[in-house]
Amino acid sequence: MYDTDSRKLLSALCHGAIFFNFTFISIAVPIVILFTVKDPVVKENAKEALNFHLNVWLCGLIITALVWVTFGLLTPLLALWFVVHWGLTIWALYSVLNESEKAFRYPFIFRVV
């Protein structure tokens, strides 16, 4: 069996890394955890966090482009994107800290990894 405390900590680090900053440093945490940890639940959480990072960046680029093209008319869409992005991350953190036996799955994202 795997240690539940380390499983919770590493899974929370994977999902919470997006709060560190919006650069490539935040995606390095789940990548390092994916390749160094043997726990299958933590690996699944790391993959899911990587997929979420990619989705957040892609949606952010698309929404930013739409805001620029519409000369700022869609700025509320950008605010909504931030609320959804942070809300889903907080939901993931809550889930992995309370249900450490299964990996969290973000709804409505494209899974590349």
PDB file of N, CA and C in Angstrom:
ATOM      1  N   MET A   1       0.835  -1.189   0.000  1.00  0.00           N
ATOM      2  CA  MET A   1       0.000   0.000   0.000  1.00  0.00           C
ATOM      3  C   MET A   1       0.881   1.255   0.000  1.00  0.00           C
ATOM      4  N   TYR A   2       0.276   2.335  -0.413  1.00  0.00           N
ATOM      5  CA  TYR A   2       0.976   3.610  -0.496  1.00  0.00           C
ATOM      6  C   TYR A   2       0.573   4.491   0.672  1.00  0.00           C
ATOM      7  N   ASP A   3       1.474   5.355   1.092  1.00  0.00           N
ATOM      8  CA  ASP A   3       1.236   6.256   2.212  1.00  0.00           C
ATOM      9  C   ASP A   3       0.199   7.313   1.809  1.00  0.00           C
ATOM     10  N   THR A   4      -0.902   7.382   2.551  1.00  0.00           N
ATOM     11  CA  THR A   4      -1.975   8.308   2.182  1.00  0.00           C
ATOM     12  C   THR A   4      -1.586   9.765   2.397  1.00  0.00           C
ATOM     13  N   ASP A   5      -0.752  10.038   3.400  1.00  0.00           N
ATOM     14  CA  ASP A   5      -0.341  11.430   3.633  1.00  0.00           C
ATOM     15  C   ASP A   5       0.521  11.948   2.489  1.00  0.00           C
ATOM     16  N   SER A   6       1.469  11.141   2.036  1.00  0.00           N
ATOM     17  CA  SER A   6       2.306  11.588   0.909  1.00  0.00           C
ATOM     18  C   SER A   6       1.481  11.629  -0.372  1.00  0.00           C
ATOM     19  N   ARG A   7       0.520  10.725  -0.499  1.00  0.00           N
ATOM     20  CA  ARG A   7      -0.363  10.742  -1.676  1.00  0.00           C
ATOM     21  C   ARG A   7      -1.162  12.039  -1.713  1.00  0.00           C
ATOM     22  N   LYS A   8      -1.702  12.437  -0.567  1.00  0.00           N
ATOM     23  CA  LYS A   8      -2.464  13.687  -0.499  1.00  0.00           C
ATOM     24  C   LYS A   8      -1.581  14.890  -0.817  1.00  0.00           C
ATOM     25  N   LEU A   9      -0.387  14.917  -0.217  1.00  0.00           N
ATOM     26  CA  LEU A   9       0.524  16.045  -0.409  1.00  0.00           C
ATOM     27  C   LEU A   9       0.959  16.166  -1.865  1.00  0.00           C
ATOM     28  N   LEU A  10       1.395  15.065  -2.464  1.00  0.00           N
ATOM     29  CA  LEU A  10       1.877  15.112  -3.843  1.00  0.00           C
ATOM     30  C   LEU A  10       0.748  15.405  -4.831  1.00  0.00           C
ATOM     31  N   SER A  11      -0.430  14.850  -4.598  1.00  0.00           N
ATOM     32  CA  SER A  11      -1.571  15.132  -5.467  1.00  0.00           C
ATOM     33  C   SER A  11      -1.982  16.601  -5.348  1.00  0.00           C
ATOM     34  N   ALA A  12      -1.977  17.121  -4.129  1.00  0.00           N
ATOM     35  CA  ALA A  12      -2.309  18.540  -3.932  1.00  0.00           C
ATOM     36  C   ALA A  12      -1.263  19.436  -4.578  1.00  0.00           C
ATOM     37  N   LEU A  13       0.010  19.053  -4.517  1.00  0.00           N
ATOM     38  CA  LEU A  13       1.058  19.829  -5.181  1.00  0.00           C
ATOM     39  C   LEU A  13       0.851  19.854  -6.691  1.00  0.00           C
ATOM     40  N   CYS A  14       0.459  18.726  -7.256  1.00  0.00           N
ATOM     41  CA  CYS A  14       0.210  18.670  -8.704  1.00  0.00           C
ATOM     42  C   CYS A  14      -0.873  19.656  -9.116  1.00  0.00           C
ATOM     43  N   HIS A  15      -1.998  19.606  -8.415  1.00  0.00           N
ATOM     44  CA  HIS A  15      -3.130  20.470  -8.777  1.00  0.00           C
ATOM     45  C   HIS A  15      -2.909  21.913  -8.341  1.00  0.00           C
ATOM     46  N   GLY A  16      -2.266  22.114  -7.195  1.00  0.00           N
ATOM     47  CA  GLY A  16      -2.072  23.457  -6.680  1.00  0.00           C
ATOM     48  C   GLY A  16      -0.911  24.206  -7.309  1.00  0.00           C
ATOM     49  N   ALA A  17      -0.113  23.524  -8.112  1.00  0.00           N
ATOM     50  CA  ALA A  17       1.046  24.176  -8.739  1.00  0.00           C
ATOM     51  C   ALA A  17       0.630  25.326  -9.641  1.00  0.00           C
ATOM     52  N   ILE A  18      -0.583  25.292 -10.147  1.00  0.00           N
ATOM     53  CA  ILE A  18      -1.054  26.359 -11.032  1.00  0.00           C
ATOM     54  C   ILE A  18      -1.164  27.682 -10.278  1.00  0.00           C
ATOM     55  N   PHE A  19      -1.240  27.632  -8.949  1.00  0.00           N
ATOM     56  CA  PHE A  19      -1.288  28.856  -8.153  1.00  0.00           C
ATOM     57  C   PHE A  19       0.090  29.500  -7.988  1.00  0.00           C
ATOM     58  N   PHE A  20       1.168  28.747  -8.243  1.00  0.00           N
ATOM     59  CA  PHE A  20       2.516  29.295  -8.059  1.00  0.00           C
ATOM     60  C   PHE A  20       2.722  30.516  -8.939  1.00  0.00           C
ATOM     61  N   ASN A  21       2.452  30.374 -10.209  1.00  0.00           N
ATOM     62  CA  ASN A  21       2.508  31.487 -11.158  1.00  0.00           C
ATOM     63  C   ASN A  21       1.986  30.988 -12.500  1.00  0.00           C
ATOM     64  N   PHE A  22       1.955  31.849 -13.483  1.00  0.00           N
ATOM     65  CA  PHE A  22       1.412  31.469 -14.778  1.00  0.00           C
ATOM     66  C   PHE A  22       2.513  31.173 -15.799  1.00  0.00           C
ATOM     67  N   THR A  23       3.715  30.875 -15.330  1.00  0.00           N
ATOM     68  CA  THR A  23       4.804  30.554 -16.248  1.00  0.00           C
ATOM     69  C   THR A  23       5.011  29.052 -16.293  1.00  0.00           C
ATOM     70  N   PHE A  24       6.093  28.666 -16.910  1.00  0.00           N
ATOM     71  CA  PHE A  24       6.369  27.241 -17.074  1.00  0.00           C
ATOM     72  C   PHE A  24       6.829  26.572 -15.782  1.00  0.00           C
ATOM     73  N   ILE A  25       7.132  27.356 -14.759  1.00  0.00           N
ATOM     74  CA  ILE A  25       7.528  26.760 -13.483  1.00  0.00           C
ATOM     75  C   ILE A  25       6.361  25.974 -12.888  1.00  0.00           C
ATOM     76  N   SER A  26       5.162  26.463 -13.060  1.00  0.00           N
ATOM     77  CA  SER A  26       4.001  25.787 -12.478  1.00  0.00           C
ATOM     78  C   SER A  26       3.732  24.441 -13.125  1.00  0.00           C
ATOM     79  N   ILE A  27       4.091  24.275 -14.378  1.00  0.00           N
ATOM     80  CA  ILE A  27       3.866  22.988 -15.040  1.00  0.00           C
ATOM     81  C   ILE A  27       5.007  22.011 -14.756  1.00  0.00           C
ATOM     82  N   ALA A  28       6.138  22.518 -14.284  1.00  0.00           N
ATOM     83  CA  ALA A  28       7.273  21.644 -13.977  1.00  0.00           C
ATOM     84  C   ALA A  28       6.990  20.750 -12.775  1.00  0.00           C
ATOM     85  N   VAL A  29       6.221  21.233 -11.824  1.00  0.00           N
ATOM     86  CA  VAL A  29       5.931  20.455 -10.614  1.00  0.00           C
ATOM     87  C   VAL A  29       5.206  19.152 -10.955  1.00  0.00           C
ATOM     88  N   PRO A  30       4.089  19.182 -11.709  1.00  0.00           N
ATOM     89  CA  PRO A  30       3.444  17.908 -12.036  1.00  0.00           C
ATOM     90  C   PRO A  30       4.301  17.014 -12.940  1.00  0.00           C
ATOM     91  N   ILE A  31       5.123  17.614 -13.798  1.00  0.00           N
ATOM     92  CA  ILE A  31       5.987  16.808 -14.668  1.00  0.00           C
ATOM     93  C   ILE A  31       7.011  16.052 -13.825  1.00  0.00           C
ATOM     94  N   VAL A  32       7.655  16.743 -12.885  1.00  0.00           N
ATOM     95  CA  VAL A  32       8.644  16.097 -12.024  1.00  0.00           C
ATOM     96  C   VAL A  32       7.988  15.001 -11.191  1.00  0.00           C
ATOM     97  N   ILE A  33       6.821  15.296 -10.639  1.00  0.00           N
ATOM     98  CA  ILE A  33       6.116  14.298  -9.825  1.00  0.00           C
ATOM     99  C   ILE A  33       5.701  13.105 -10.676  1.00  0.00           C
ATOM    100  N   LEU A  34       5.261  13.342 -11.901  1.00  0.00           N
ATOM    101  CA  LEU A  34       4.851  12.252 -12.785  1.00  0.00           C
ATOM    102  C   LEU A  34       5.992  11.275 -13.034  1.00  0.00           C
ATOM    103  N   PHE A  35       7.199  11.791 -13.218  1.00  0.00           N
ATOM    104  CA  PHE A  35       8.323  10.929 -13.574  1.00  0.00           C
ATOM    105  C   PHE A  35       9.113  10.406 -12.372  1.00  0.00           C
ATOM    106  N   THR A  36       8.825  10.875 -11.169  1.00  0.00           N
ATOM    107  CA  THR A  36       9.602  10.419 -10.015  1.00  0.00           C
ATOM    108  C   THR A  36       8.819   9.568  -9.026  1.00  0.00           C
ATOM    109  N   VAL A  37       7.500   9.632  -9.059  1.00  0.00           N
ATOM    110  CA  VAL A  37       6.678   8.925  -8.073  1.00  0.00           C
ATOM    111  C   VAL A  37       6.137   7.637  -8.675  1.00  0.00           C
ATOM    112  N   LYS A  38       6.038   6.606  -7.857  1.00  0.00           N
ATOM    113  CA  LYS A  38       5.530   5.318  -8.328  1.00  0.00           C
ATOM    114  C   LYS A  38       4.045   5.094  -8.012  1.00  0.00           C
ATOM    115  N   ASP A  39       3.472   5.915  -7.170  1.00  0.00           N
ATOM    116  CA  ASP A  39       2.070   5.780  -6.767  1.00  0.00           C
ATOM    117  C   ASP A  39       1.161   6.038  -7.971  1.00  0.00           C
ATOM    118  N   PRO A  40       0.308   5.069  -8.350  1.00  0.00           N
ATOM    119  CA  PRO A  40      -0.543   5.243  -9.534  1.00  0.00           C
ATOM    120  C   PRO A  40      -1.572   6.364  -9.406  1.00  0.00           C
ATOM    121  N   VAL A  41      -2.083   6.609  -8.216  1.00  0.00           N
ATOM    122  CA  VAL A  41      -3.063   7.682  -8.026  1.00  0.00           C
ATOM    123  C   VAL A  41      -2.383   9.045  -8.196  1.00  0.00           C
ATOM    124  N   VAL A  42      -1.190   9.187  -7.658  1.00  0.00           N
ATOM    125  CA  VAL A  42      -0.446  10.441  -7.792  1.00  0.00           C
ATOM    126  C   VAL A  42      -0.083  10.666  -9.258  1.00  0.00           C
ATOM    127  N   LYS A  43       0.297   9.605  -9.956  1.00  0.00           N
ATOM    128  CA  LYS A  43       0.614   9.729 -11.386  1.00  0.00           C
ATOM    129  C   LYS A  43      -0.607  10.191 -12.182  1.00  0.00           C
ATOM    130  N   GLU A  44      -1.767   9.639 -11.881  1.00  0.00           N
ATOM    131  CA  GLU A  44      -2.990  10.060 -12.564  1.00  0.00           C
ATOM    132  C   GLU A  44      -3.325  11.512 -12.254  1.00  0.00           C
ATOM    133  N   ASN A  45      -3.135  11.924 -11.005  1.00  0.00           N
ATOM    134  CA  ASN A  45      -3.368  13.320 -10.647  1.00  0.00           C
ATOM    135  C   ASN A  45      -2.383  14.240 -11.352  1.00  0.00           C
ATOM    136  N   ALA A  46      -1.142  13.805 -11.504  1.00  0.00           N
ATOM    137  CA  ALA A  46      -0.146  14.612 -12.213  1.00  0.00           C
ATOM    138  C   ALA A  46      -0.525  14.760 -13.686  1.00  0.00           C
ATOM    139  N   LYS A  47      -0.980  13.671 -14.308  1.00  0.00           N
ATOM    140  CA  LYS A  47      -1.419  13.748 -15.715  1.00  0.00           C
ATOM    141  C   LYS A  47      -2.615  14.677 -15.864  1.00  0.00           C
ATOM    142  N   GLU A  48      -3.549  14.567 -14.952  1.00  0.00           N
ATOM    143  CA  GLU A  48      -4.745  15.412 -15.011  1.00  0.00           C
ATOM    144  C   GLU A  48      -4.382  16.878 -14.805  1.00  0.00           C
ATOM    145  N   ALA A  49      -3.455  17.146 -13.888  1.00  0.00           N
ATOM    146  CA  ALA A  49      -3.005  18.520 -13.662  1.00  0.00           C
ATOM    147  C   ALA A  49      -2.297  19.069 -14.897  1.00  0.00           C
ATOM    148  N   LEU A  50      -1.496  18.253 -15.562  1.00  0.00           N
ATOM    149  CA  LEU A  50      -0.839  18.683 -16.804  1.00  0.00           C
ATOM    150  C   LEU A  50      -1.864  19.019 -17.876  1.00  0.00           C
ATOM    151  N   ASN A  51      -2.850  18.170 -18.015  1.00  0.00           N
ATOM    152  CA  ASN A  51      -3.909  18.436 -18.989  1.00  0.00           C
ATOM    153  C   ASN A  51      -4.648  19.730 -18.649  1.00  0.00           C
ATOM    154  N   PHE A  52      -4.904  19.950 -17.376  1.00  0.00           N
ATOM    155  CA  PHE A  52      -5.598  21.168 -16.974  1.00  0.00           C
ATOM    156  C   PHE A  52      -4.743  22.400 -17.256  1.00  0.00           C
ATOM    157  N   HIS A  53      -3.446  22.328 -16.980  1.00  0.00           N
ATOM    158  CA  HIS A  53      -2.543  23.438 -17.303  1.00  0.00           C
ATOM    159  C   HIS A  53      -2.627  23.780 -18.790  1.00  0.00           C
ATOM    160  N   LEU A  54      -2.547  22.772 -19.631  1.00  0.00           N
ATOM    161  CA  LEU A  54      -2.597  23.011 -21.076  1.00  0.00           C
ATOM    162  C   LEU A  54      -3.926  23.625 -21.493  1.00  0.00           C
ATOM    163  N   ASN A  55      -5.018  23.150 -20.911  1.00  0.00           N
ATOM    164  CA  ASN A  55      -6.334  23.701 -21.213  1.00  0.00           C
ATOM    165  C   ASN A  55      -6.462  25.146 -20.743  1.00  0.00           C
ATOM    166  N   VAL A  56      -5.943  25.441 -19.561  1.00  0.00           N
ATOM    167  CA  VAL A  56      -6.005  26.806 -19.037  1.00  0.00           C
ATOM    168  C   VAL A  56      -5.241  27.751 -19.950  1.00  0.00           C
ATOM    169  N   TRP A  57      -4.053  27.341 -20.373  1.00  0.00           N
ATOM    170  CA  TRP A  57      -3.253  28.197 -21.257  1.00  0.00           C
ATOM    171  C   TRP A  57      -3.929  28.377 -22.609  1.00  0.00           C
ATOM    172  N   LEU A  58      -4.469  27.301 -23.171  1.00  0.00           N
ATOM    173  CA  LEU A  58      -5.131  27.400 -24.471  1.00  0.00           C
ATOM    174  C   LEU A  58      -6.362  28.307 -24.388  1.00  0.00           C
ATOM    175  N   CYS A  59      -7.191  28.088 -23.388  1.00  0.00           N
ATOM    176  CA  CYS A  59      -8.388  28.931 -23.224  1.00  0.00           C
ATOM    177  C   CYS A  59      -7.997  30.382 -22.958  1.00  0.00           C
ATOM    178  N   GLY A  60      -6.957  30.579 -22.172  1.00  0.00           N
ATOM    179  CA  GLY A  60      -6.491  31.934 -21.899  1.00  0.00           C
ATOM    180  C   GLY A  60      -6.040  32.653 -23.157  1.00  0.00           C
ATOM    181  N   LEU A  61      -5.326  31.954 -24.022  1.00  0.00           N
ATOM    182  CA  LEU A  61      -4.895  32.553 -25.287  1.00  0.00           C
ATOM    183  C   LEU A  61      -6.083  32.899 -26.180  1.00  0.00           C
ATOM    184  N   ILE A  62      -7.029  31.986 -26.266  1.00  0.00           N
ATOM    185  CA  ILE A  62      -8.204  32.217 -27.114  1.00  0.00           C
ATOM    186  C   ILE A  62      -9.031  33.387 -26.578  1.00  0.00           C
ATOM    187  N   ILE A  63      -9.271  33.401 -25.278  1.00  0.00           N
ATOM    188  CA  ILE A  63     -10.088  34.472 -24.691  1.00  0.00           C
ATOM    189  C   ILE A  63      -9.370  35.812 -24.790  1.00  0.00           C
ATOM    190  N   THR A  64      -8.059  35.820 -24.562  1.00  0.00           N
ATOM    191  CA  THR A  64      -7.300  37.066 -24.696  1.00  0.00           C
ATOM    192  C   THR A  64      -7.367  37.592 -26.121  1.00  0.00           C
ATOM    193  N   ALA A  65      -7.252  36.711 -27.090  1.00  0.00           N
ATOM    194  CA  ALA A  65      -7.363  37.131 -28.491  1.00  0.00           C
ATOM    195  C   ALA A  65      -8.750  37.692 -28.778  1.00  0.00           C
ATOM    196  N   LEU A  66      -9.789  37.062 -28.245  1.00  0.00           N
ATOM    197  CA  LEU A  66     -11.152  37.566 -28.444  1.00  0.00           C
ATOM    198  C   LEU A  66     -11.347  38.931 -27.804  1.00  0.00           C
ATOM    199  N   VAL A  67     -10.750  39.141 -26.635  1.00  0.00           N
ATOM    200  CA  VAL A  67     -10.852  40.439 -25.973  1.00  0.00           C
ATOM    201  C   VAL A  67     -10.171  41.510 -26.822  1.00  0.00           C
ATOM    202  N   TRP A  68      -9.007  41.199 -27.374  1.00  0.00           N
ATOM    203  CA  TRP A  68      -8.297  42.161 -28.225  1.00  0.00           C
ATOM    204  C   TRP A  68      -9.072  42.455 -29.511  1.00  0.00           C
ATOM    205  N   VAL A  69      -9.611  41.407 -30.130  1.00  0.00           N
ATOM    206  CA  VAL A  69     -10.330  41.588 -31.403  1.00  0.00           C
ATOM    207  C   VAL A  69     -11.597  42.415 -31.204  1.00  0.00           C
ATOM    208  N   THR A  70     -12.244  42.250 -30.064  1.00  0.00           N
ATOM    209  CA  THR A  70     -13.490  42.991 -29.806  1.00  0.00           C
ATOM    210  C   THR A  70     -13.232  44.306 -29.074  1.00  0.00           C
ATOM    211  N   PHE A  71     -11.981  44.724 -29.012  1.00  0.00           N
ATOM    212  CA  PHE A  71     -11.596  45.974 -28.359  1.00  0.00           C
ATOM    213  C   PHE A  71     -12.091  46.049 -26.915  1.00  0.00           C
ATOM    214  N   GLY A  72     -12.021  44.937 -26.216  1.00  0.00           N
ATOM    215  CA  GLY A  72     -12.353  44.909 -24.796  1.00  0.00           C
ATOM    216  C   GLY A  72     -13.791  44.616 -24.460  1.00  0.00           C
ATOM    217  N   LEU A  73     -14.631  44.401 -25.456  1.00  0.00           N
ATOM    218  CA  LEU A  73     -16.049  44.136 -25.167  1.00  0.00           C
ATOM    219  C   LEU A  73     -16.246  42.809 -24.433  1.00  0.00           C
ATOM    220  N   LEU A  74     -15.340  41.865 -24.639  1.00  0.00           N
ATOM    221  CA  LEU A  74     -15.491  40.560 -23.995  1.00  0.00           C
ATOM    222  C   LEU A  74     -14.628  40.421 -22.738  1.00  0.00           C
ATOM    223  N   THR A  75     -14.272  41.527 -22.122  1.00  0.00           N
ATOM    224  CA  THR A  75     -13.479  41.491 -20.890  1.00  0.00           C
ATOM    225  C   THR A  75     -14.174  40.704 -19.781  1.00  0.00           C
ATOM    226  N   PRO A  76     -15.510  40.767 -19.651  1.00  0.00           N
ATOM    227  CA  PRO A  76     -16.160  39.926 -18.635  1.00  0.00           C
ATOM    228  C   PRO A  76     -15.908  38.425 -18.856  1.00  0.00           C
ATOM    229  N   LEU A  77     -15.705  38.034 -20.093  1.00  0.00           N
ATOM    230  CA  LEU A  77     -15.393  36.632 -20.382  1.00  0.00           C
ATOM    231  C   LEU A  77     -14.047  36.250 -19.778  1.00  0.00           C
ATOM    232  N   LEU A  78     -13.108  37.162 -19.814  1.00  0.00           N
ATOM    233  CA  LEU A  78     -11.792  36.933 -19.202  1.00  0.00           C
ATOM    234  C   LEU A  78     -11.920  36.781 -17.691  1.00  0.00           C
ATOM    235  N   ALA A  79     -12.745  37.612 -17.083  1.00  0.00           N
ATOM    236  CA  ALA A  79     -12.972  37.507 -15.635  1.00  0.00           C
ATOM    237  C   ALA A  79     -13.646  36.174 -15.294  1.00  0.00           C
ATOM    238  N   LEU A  80     -14.610  35.773 -16.095  1.00  0.00           N
ATOM    239  CA  LEU A  80     -15.282  34.490 -15.876  1.00  0.00           C
ATOM    240  C   LEU A  80     -14.295  33.335 -15.999  1.00  0.00           C
ATOM    241  N   TRP A  81     -13.379  33.432 -16.970  1.00  0.00           N
ATOM    242  CA  TRP A  81     -12.376  32.392 -17.152  1.00  0.00           C
ATOM    243  C   TRP A  81     -11.508  32.252 -15.900  1.00  0.00           C
ATOM    244  N   PHE A  82     -11.111  33.382 -15.296  1.00  0.00           N
ATOM    245  CA  PHE A  82     -10.317  33.319 -14.074  1.00  0.00           C
ATOM    246  C   PHE A  82     -11.095  32.666 -12.942  1.00  0.00           C
ATOM    247  N   VAL A  83     -12.359  32.997 -12.802  1.00  0.00           N
ATOM    248  CA  VAL A  83     -13.177  32.418 -11.736  1.00  0.00           C
ATOM    249  C   VAL A  83     -13.324  30.908 -11.929  1.00  0.00           C
ATOM    250  N   VAL A  84     -13.582  30.477 -13.149  1.00  0.00           N
ATOM    251  CA  VAL A  84     -13.725  29.047 -13.434  1.00  0.00           C
ATOM    252  C   VAL A  84     -12.400  28.324 -13.213  1.00  0.00           C
ATOM    253  N   HIS A  85     -11.329  28.902 -13.689  1.00  0.00           N
ATOM    254  CA  HIS A  85     -10.005  28.301 -13.549  1.00  0.00           C
ATOM    255  C   HIS A  85      -9.632  28.129 -12.078  1.00  0.00           C
ATOM    256  N   TRP A  86      -9.807  29.149 -11.287  1.00  0.00           N
ATOM    257  CA  TRP A  86      -9.486  29.061  -9.864  1.00  0.00           C
ATOM    258  C   TRP A  86     -10.475  28.158  -9.132  1.00  0.00           C
ATOM    259  N   GLY A  87     -11.735  28.228  -9.502  1.00  0.00           N
ATOM    260  CA  GLY A  87     -12.748  27.386  -8.862  1.00  0.00           C
ATOM    261  C   GLY A  87     -12.497  25.906  -9.099  1.00  0.00           C
ATOM    262  N   LEU A  88     -12.167  25.539 -10.318  1.00  0.00           N
ATOM    263  CA  LEU A  88     -11.878  24.131 -10.609  1.00  0.00           C
ATOM    264  C   LEU A  88     -10.629  23.653  -9.871  1.00  0.00           C
ATOM    265  N   THR A  89      -9.645  24.522  -9.753  1.00  0.00           N
ATOM    266  CA  THR A  89      -8.428  24.144  -9.039  1.00  0.00           C
ATOM    267  C   THR A  89      -8.709  23.946  -7.549  1.00  0.00           C
ATOM    268  N   ILE A  90      -9.493  24.820  -6.968  1.00  0.00           N
ATOM    269  CA  ILE A  90      -9.851  24.667  -5.554  1.00  0.00           C
ATOM    270  C   ILE A  90     -10.676  23.401  -5.344  1.00  0.00           C
ATOM    271  N   TRP A  91     -11.564  23.099  -6.275  1.00  0.00           N
ATOM    272  CA  TRP A  91     -12.356  21.873  -6.208  1.00  0.00           C
ATOM    273  C   TRP A  91     -11.441  20.648  -6.274  1.00  0.00           C
ATOM    274  N   ALA A  92     -10.446  20.682  -7.150  1.00  0.00           N
ATOM    275  CA  ALA A  92      -9.502  19.569  -7.273  1.00  0.00           C
ATOM    276  C   ALA A  92      -8.709  19.385  -5.977  1.00  0.00           C
ATOM    277  N   LEU A  93      -8.247  20.490  -5.401  1.00  0.00           N
ATOM    278  CA  LEU A  93      -7.501  20.400  -4.147  1.00  0.00           C
ATOM    279  C   LEU A  93      -8.361  19.813  -3.029  1.00  0.00           C
ATOM    280  N   TYR A  94      -9.577  20.282  -2.924  1.00  0.00           N
ATOM    281  CA  TYR A  94     -10.501  19.754  -1.918  1.00  0.00           C
ATOM    282  C   TYR A  94     -10.722  18.256  -2.126  1.00  0.00           C
ATOM    283  N   SER A  95     -10.899  17.872  -3.369  1.00  0.00           N
ATOM    284  CA  SER A  95     -11.174  16.471  -3.680  1.00  0.00           C
ATOM    285  C   SER A  95     -10.005  15.555  -3.355  1.00  0.00           C
ATOM    286  N   VAL A  96      -8.782  15.946  -3.757  1.00  0.00           N
ATOM    287  CA  VAL A  96      -7.637  15.060  -3.506  1.00  0.00           C
ATOM    288  C   VAL A  96      -7.268  15.009  -2.026  1.00  0.00           C
ATOM    289  N   LEU A  97      -7.584  16.044  -1.281  1.00  0.00           N
ATOM    290  CA  LEU A  97      -7.297  16.015   0.148  1.00  0.00           C
ATOM    291  C   LEU A  97      -8.335  15.208   0.927  1.00  0.00           C
ATOM    292  N   ASN A  98      -9.538  15.082   0.398  1.00  0.00           N
ATOM    293  CA  ASN A  98     -10.590  14.332   1.093  1.00  0.00           C
ATOM    294  C   ASN A  98     -10.790  12.923   0.562  1.00  0.00           C
ATOM    295  N   GLU A  99     -10.500  12.692  -0.703  1.00  0.00           N
ATOM    296  CA  GLU A  99     -10.651  11.369  -1.304  1.00  0.00           C
ATOM    297  C   GLU A  99      -9.325  10.969  -1.951  1.00  0.00           C
ATOM    298  N   SER A 100      -8.401  10.502  -1.133  1.00  0.00           N
ATOM    299  CA  SER A 100      -7.059  10.241  -1.635  1.00  0.00           C
ATOM    300  C   SER A 100      -6.944   8.909  -2.376  1.00  0.00           C
ATOM    301  N   GLU A 101      -7.979   8.110  -2.377  1.00  0.00           N
ATOM    302  CA  GLU A 101      -7.907   6.793  -3.015  1.00  0.00           C
ATOM    303  C   GLU A 101      -8.159   6.821  -4.522  1.00  0.00           C
ATOM    304  N   LYS A 102      -8.649   7.950  -5.045  1.00  0.00           N
ATOM    305  CA  LYS A 102      -8.892   8.035  -6.485  1.00  0.00           C
ATOM    306  C   LYS A 102      -8.424   9.388  -7.008  1.00  0.00           C
ATOM    307  N   ALA A 103      -8.069   9.391  -8.267  1.00  0.00           N
ATOM    308  CA  ALA A 103      -7.570  10.615  -8.896  1.00  0.00           C
ATOM    309  C   ALA A 103      -8.737  11.536  -9.243  1.00  0.00           C
ATOM    310  N   PHE A 104      -8.492  12.827  -9.178  1.00  0.00           N
ATOM    311  CA  PHE A 104      -9.509  13.816  -9.543  1.00  0.00           C
ATOM    312  C   PHE A 104      -9.538  13.972 -11.055  1.00  0.00           C
ATOM    313  N   ARG A 105     -10.721  14.117 -11.615  1.00  0.00           N
ATOM    314  CA  ARG A 105     -10.888  14.343 -13.057  1.00  0.00           C
ATOM    315  C   ARG A 105     -11.602  15.667 -13.266  1.00  0.00           C
ATOM    316  N   TYR A 106     -10.937  16.585 -13.979  1.00  0.00           N
ATOM    317  CA  TYR A 106     -11.556  17.869 -14.299  1.00  0.00           C
ATOM    318  C   TYR A 106     -12.637  17.664 -15.347  1.00  0.00           C
ATOM    319  N   PRO A 107     -13.778  18.323 -15.187  1.00  0.00           N
ATOM    320  CA  PRO A 107     -14.813  18.221 -16.222  1.00  0.00           C
ATOM    321  C   PRO A 107     -14.505  19.166 -17.385  1.00  0.00           C
ATOM    322  N   PHE A 108     -14.951  18.793 -18.553  1.00  0.00           N
ATOM    323  CA  PHE A 108     -14.934  19.667 -19.746  1.00  0.00           C
ATOM    324  C   PHE A 108     -13.541  20.066 -20.206  1.00  0.00           C
ATOM    325  N   ILE A 109     -12.538  19.202 -20.082  1.00  0.00           N
ATOM    326  CA  ILE A 109     -11.222  19.546 -20.596  1.00  0.00           C
ATOM    327  C   ILE A 109     -10.793  18.523 -21.636  1.00  0.00           C
ATOM    328  N   PHE A 110      -9.875  18.944 -22.501  1.00  0.00           N
ATOM    329  CA  PHE A 110      -9.277  18.037 -23.462  1.00  0.00           C
ATOM    330  C   PHE A 110      -8.093  17.363 -22.782  1.00  0.00           C
ATOM    331  N   ARG A 111      -8.009  16.063 -22.928  1.00  0.00           N
ATOM    332  CA  ARG A 111      -6.905  15.311 -22.311  1.00  0.00           C
ATOM    333  C   ARG A 111      -5.907  14.928 -23.379  1.00  0.00           C
ATOM    334  N   VAL A 112      -4.720  15.521 -23.297  1.00  0.00           N
ATOM    335  CA  VAL A 112      -3.652  15.272 -24.257  1.00  0.00           C
ATOM    336  C   VAL A 112      -2.651  14.276 -23.685  1.00  0.00           C
ATOM    337  N   VAL A 113      -2.378  14.410 -22.401  1.00  0.00           N
ATOM    338  CA  VAL A 113      -1.388  13.564 -21.727  1.00  0.00           C
ATOM    339  C   VAL A 113      -2.082  12.338 -21.169  1.00  0.00           C
TER     340      VAL A 113
END
